[in-house]
PDB file of C-alpha atoms in Angstrom:
ATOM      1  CA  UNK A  30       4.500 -10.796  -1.435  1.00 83.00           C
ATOM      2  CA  UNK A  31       2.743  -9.217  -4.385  1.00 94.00           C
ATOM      3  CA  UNK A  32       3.121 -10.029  -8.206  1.00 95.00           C
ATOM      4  CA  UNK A  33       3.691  -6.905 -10.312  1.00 96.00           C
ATOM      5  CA  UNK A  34      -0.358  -7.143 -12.357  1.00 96.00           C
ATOM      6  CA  UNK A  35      -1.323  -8.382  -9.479  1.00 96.00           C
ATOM      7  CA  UNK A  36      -4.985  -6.637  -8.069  1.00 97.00           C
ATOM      8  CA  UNK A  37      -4.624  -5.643  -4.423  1.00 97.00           C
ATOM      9  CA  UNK A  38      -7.234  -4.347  -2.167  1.00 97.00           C
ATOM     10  CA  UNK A  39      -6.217  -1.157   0.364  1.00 98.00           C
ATOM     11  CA  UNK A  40      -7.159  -2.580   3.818  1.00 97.00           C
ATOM     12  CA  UNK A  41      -5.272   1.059   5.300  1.00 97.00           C
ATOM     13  CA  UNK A  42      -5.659   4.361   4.522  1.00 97.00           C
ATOM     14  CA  UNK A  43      -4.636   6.023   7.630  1.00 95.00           C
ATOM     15  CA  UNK A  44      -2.031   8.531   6.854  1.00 93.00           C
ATOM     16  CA  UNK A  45      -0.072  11.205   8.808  1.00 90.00           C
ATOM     17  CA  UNK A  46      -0.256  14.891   8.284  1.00 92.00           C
ATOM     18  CA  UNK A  47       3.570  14.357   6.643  1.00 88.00           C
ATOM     19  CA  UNK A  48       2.444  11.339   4.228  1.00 89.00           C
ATOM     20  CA  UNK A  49      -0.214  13.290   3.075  1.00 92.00           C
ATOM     21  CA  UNK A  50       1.147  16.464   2.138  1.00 91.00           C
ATOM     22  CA  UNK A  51       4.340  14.717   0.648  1.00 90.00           C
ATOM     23  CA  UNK A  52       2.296  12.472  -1.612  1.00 93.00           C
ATOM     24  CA  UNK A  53       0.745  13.893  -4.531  1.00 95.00           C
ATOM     25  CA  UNK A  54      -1.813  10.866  -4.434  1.00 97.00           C
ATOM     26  CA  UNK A  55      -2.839   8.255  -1.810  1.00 97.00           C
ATOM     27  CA  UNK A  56      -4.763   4.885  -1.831  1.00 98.00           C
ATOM     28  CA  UNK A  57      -8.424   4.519  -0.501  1.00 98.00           C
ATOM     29  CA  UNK A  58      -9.342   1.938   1.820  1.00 97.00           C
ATOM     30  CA  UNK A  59     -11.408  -0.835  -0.104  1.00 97.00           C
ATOM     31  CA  UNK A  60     -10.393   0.388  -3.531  1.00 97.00           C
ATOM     32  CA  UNK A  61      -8.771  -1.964  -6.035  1.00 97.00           C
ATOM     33  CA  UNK A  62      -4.951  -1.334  -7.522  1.00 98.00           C
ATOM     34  CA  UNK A  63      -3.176  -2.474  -9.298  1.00 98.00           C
ATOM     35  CA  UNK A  64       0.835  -3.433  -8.435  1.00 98.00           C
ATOM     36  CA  UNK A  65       2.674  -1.686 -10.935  1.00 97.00           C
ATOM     37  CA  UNK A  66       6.364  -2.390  -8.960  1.00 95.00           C
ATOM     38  CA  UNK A  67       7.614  -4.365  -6.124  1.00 95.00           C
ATOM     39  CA  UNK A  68      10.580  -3.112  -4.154  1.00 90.00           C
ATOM     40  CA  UNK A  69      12.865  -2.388  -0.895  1.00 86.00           C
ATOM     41  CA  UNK A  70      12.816   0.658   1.150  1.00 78.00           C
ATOM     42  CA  UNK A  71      11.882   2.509   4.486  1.00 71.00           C
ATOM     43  CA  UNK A  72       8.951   1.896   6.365  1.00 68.00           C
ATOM     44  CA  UNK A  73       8.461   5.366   6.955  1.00 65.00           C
ATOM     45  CA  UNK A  74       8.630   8.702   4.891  1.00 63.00           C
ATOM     46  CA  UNK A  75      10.760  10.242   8.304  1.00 57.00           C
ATOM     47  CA  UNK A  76      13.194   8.236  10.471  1.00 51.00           C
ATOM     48  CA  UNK A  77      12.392   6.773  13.697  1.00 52.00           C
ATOM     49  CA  UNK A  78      14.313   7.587  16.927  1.00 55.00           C
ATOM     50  CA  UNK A  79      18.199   7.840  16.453  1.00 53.00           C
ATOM     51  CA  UNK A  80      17.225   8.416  12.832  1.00 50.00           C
ATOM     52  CA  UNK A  81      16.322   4.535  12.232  1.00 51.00           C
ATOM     53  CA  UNK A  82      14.171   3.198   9.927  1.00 61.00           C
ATOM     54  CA  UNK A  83      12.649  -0.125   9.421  1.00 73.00           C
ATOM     55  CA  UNK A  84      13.052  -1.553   6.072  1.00 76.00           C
ATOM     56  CA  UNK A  85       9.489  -2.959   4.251  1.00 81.00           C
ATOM     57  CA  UNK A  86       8.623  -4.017   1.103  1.00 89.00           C
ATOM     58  CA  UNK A  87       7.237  -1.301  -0.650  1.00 92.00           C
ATOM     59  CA  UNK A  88       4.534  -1.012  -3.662  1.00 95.00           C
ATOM     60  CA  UNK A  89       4.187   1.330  -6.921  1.00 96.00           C
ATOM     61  CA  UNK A  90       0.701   1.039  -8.299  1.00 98.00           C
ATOM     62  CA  UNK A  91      -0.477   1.698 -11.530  1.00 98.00           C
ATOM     63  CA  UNK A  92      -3.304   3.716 -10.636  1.00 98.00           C
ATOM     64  CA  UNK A  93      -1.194   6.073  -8.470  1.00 97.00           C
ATOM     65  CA  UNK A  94       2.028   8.269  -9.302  1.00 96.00           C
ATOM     66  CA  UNK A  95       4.104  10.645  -7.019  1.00 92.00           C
ATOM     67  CA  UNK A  96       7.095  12.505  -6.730  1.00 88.00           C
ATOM     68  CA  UNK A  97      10.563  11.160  -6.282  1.00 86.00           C
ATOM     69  CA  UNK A  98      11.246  10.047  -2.243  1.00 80.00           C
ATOM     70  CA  UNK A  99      12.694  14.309  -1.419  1.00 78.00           C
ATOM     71  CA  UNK A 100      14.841  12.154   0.809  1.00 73.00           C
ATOM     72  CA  UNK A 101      16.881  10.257  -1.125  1.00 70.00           C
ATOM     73  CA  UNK A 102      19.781  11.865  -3.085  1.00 66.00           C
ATOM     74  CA  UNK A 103      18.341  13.687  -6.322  1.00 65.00           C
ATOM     75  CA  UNK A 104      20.078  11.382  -8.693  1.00 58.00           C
ATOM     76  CA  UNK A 105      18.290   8.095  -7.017  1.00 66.00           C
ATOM     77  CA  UNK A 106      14.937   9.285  -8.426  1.00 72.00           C
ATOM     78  CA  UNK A 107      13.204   6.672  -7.172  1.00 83.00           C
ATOM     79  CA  UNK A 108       9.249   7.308  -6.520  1.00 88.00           C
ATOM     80  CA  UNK A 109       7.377   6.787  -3.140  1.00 88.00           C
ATOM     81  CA  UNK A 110       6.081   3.461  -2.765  1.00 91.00           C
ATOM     82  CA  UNK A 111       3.779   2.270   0.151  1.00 93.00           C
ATOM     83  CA  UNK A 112       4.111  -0.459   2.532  1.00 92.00           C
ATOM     84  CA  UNK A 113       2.763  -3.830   1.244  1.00 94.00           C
ATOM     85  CA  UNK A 114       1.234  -4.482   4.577  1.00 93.00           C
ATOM     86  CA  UNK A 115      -1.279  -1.876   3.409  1.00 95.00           C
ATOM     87  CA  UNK A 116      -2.645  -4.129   0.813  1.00 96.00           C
ATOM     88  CA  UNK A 117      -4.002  -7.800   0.943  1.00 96.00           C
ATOM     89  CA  UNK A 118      -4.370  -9.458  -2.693  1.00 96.00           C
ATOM     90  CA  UNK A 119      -7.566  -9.212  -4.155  1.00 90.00           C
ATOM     91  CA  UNK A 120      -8.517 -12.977  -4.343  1.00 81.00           C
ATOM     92  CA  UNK A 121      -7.998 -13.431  -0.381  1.00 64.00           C
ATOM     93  CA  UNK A 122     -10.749 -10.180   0.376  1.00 60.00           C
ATOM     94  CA  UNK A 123     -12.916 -11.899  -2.453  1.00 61.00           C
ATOM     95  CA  UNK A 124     -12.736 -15.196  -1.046  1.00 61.00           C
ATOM     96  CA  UNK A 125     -13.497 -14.152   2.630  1.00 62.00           C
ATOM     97  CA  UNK A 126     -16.615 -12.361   1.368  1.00 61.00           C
ATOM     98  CA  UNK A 127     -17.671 -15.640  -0.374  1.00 53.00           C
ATOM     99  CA  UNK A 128     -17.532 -17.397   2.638  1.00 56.00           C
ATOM    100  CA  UNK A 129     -19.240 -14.839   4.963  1.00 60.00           C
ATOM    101  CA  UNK A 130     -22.098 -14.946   2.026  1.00 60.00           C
ATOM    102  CA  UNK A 131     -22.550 -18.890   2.231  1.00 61.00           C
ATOM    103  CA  UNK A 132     -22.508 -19.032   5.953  1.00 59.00           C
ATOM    104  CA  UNK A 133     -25.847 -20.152   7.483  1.00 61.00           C
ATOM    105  CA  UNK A 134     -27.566 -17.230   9.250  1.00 59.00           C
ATOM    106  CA  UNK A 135     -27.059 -16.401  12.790  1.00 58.00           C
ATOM    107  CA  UNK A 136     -23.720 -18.151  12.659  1.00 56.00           C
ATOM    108  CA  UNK A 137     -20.314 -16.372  12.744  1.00 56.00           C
ATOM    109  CA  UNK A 138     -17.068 -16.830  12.440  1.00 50.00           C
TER     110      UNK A 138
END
């Protein structure tokens, strides 16, 4: 789980049409955030079948800000967060590049 300060990387930017025009603003893959919040909430902006929802841990970041969830009750006024599995922390990405840079060439992985 994430730190909030802590730099994260977005390794997914694929959005649907509904995320999109809900959001006011949306992460780029490969760009660098920073984790302004940590929280609890849906997994998904619209329930699933039956109206179910998974539960995920979601992220503010400080770069970012949107309008209150326009699902929740109007007195919760809590902001959209995204899914954490969106992100990896900024030391792993760095770290894996650092490693692909000292391999010897023509090897892989």
């Amino acid at each position: 789980m994430f730190d909030v300060g802590q730099k994260v990387v977005c390794i997914n930017d694929d959005f649907s049409a509904t995320v999109r025009h809900i959001y006011k603003q949306l992460p780029l893959k490969d760009e660098v955030y920073t984790v302004r919040d940590v929280r609890i909430g849906r997994a998904q902006v619209t329930s699933g079948p039956g109206g179910m929802n998974d539960v995920s841990y979601l992220v503010l970041l400080a770069e970012l800000h949107n309008p209150d969830d326009p699902y929740m009750h109007e007195s919760s006024g809590e902001e959209m967060g995204f899914r954490s599995d969106r992100f990896a922390p900024l030391e792993e990405i760095e770290n894996t590049e650092y490693a692909e840079a000292e391999m010897p060439f023509g090897t892989t992985h």
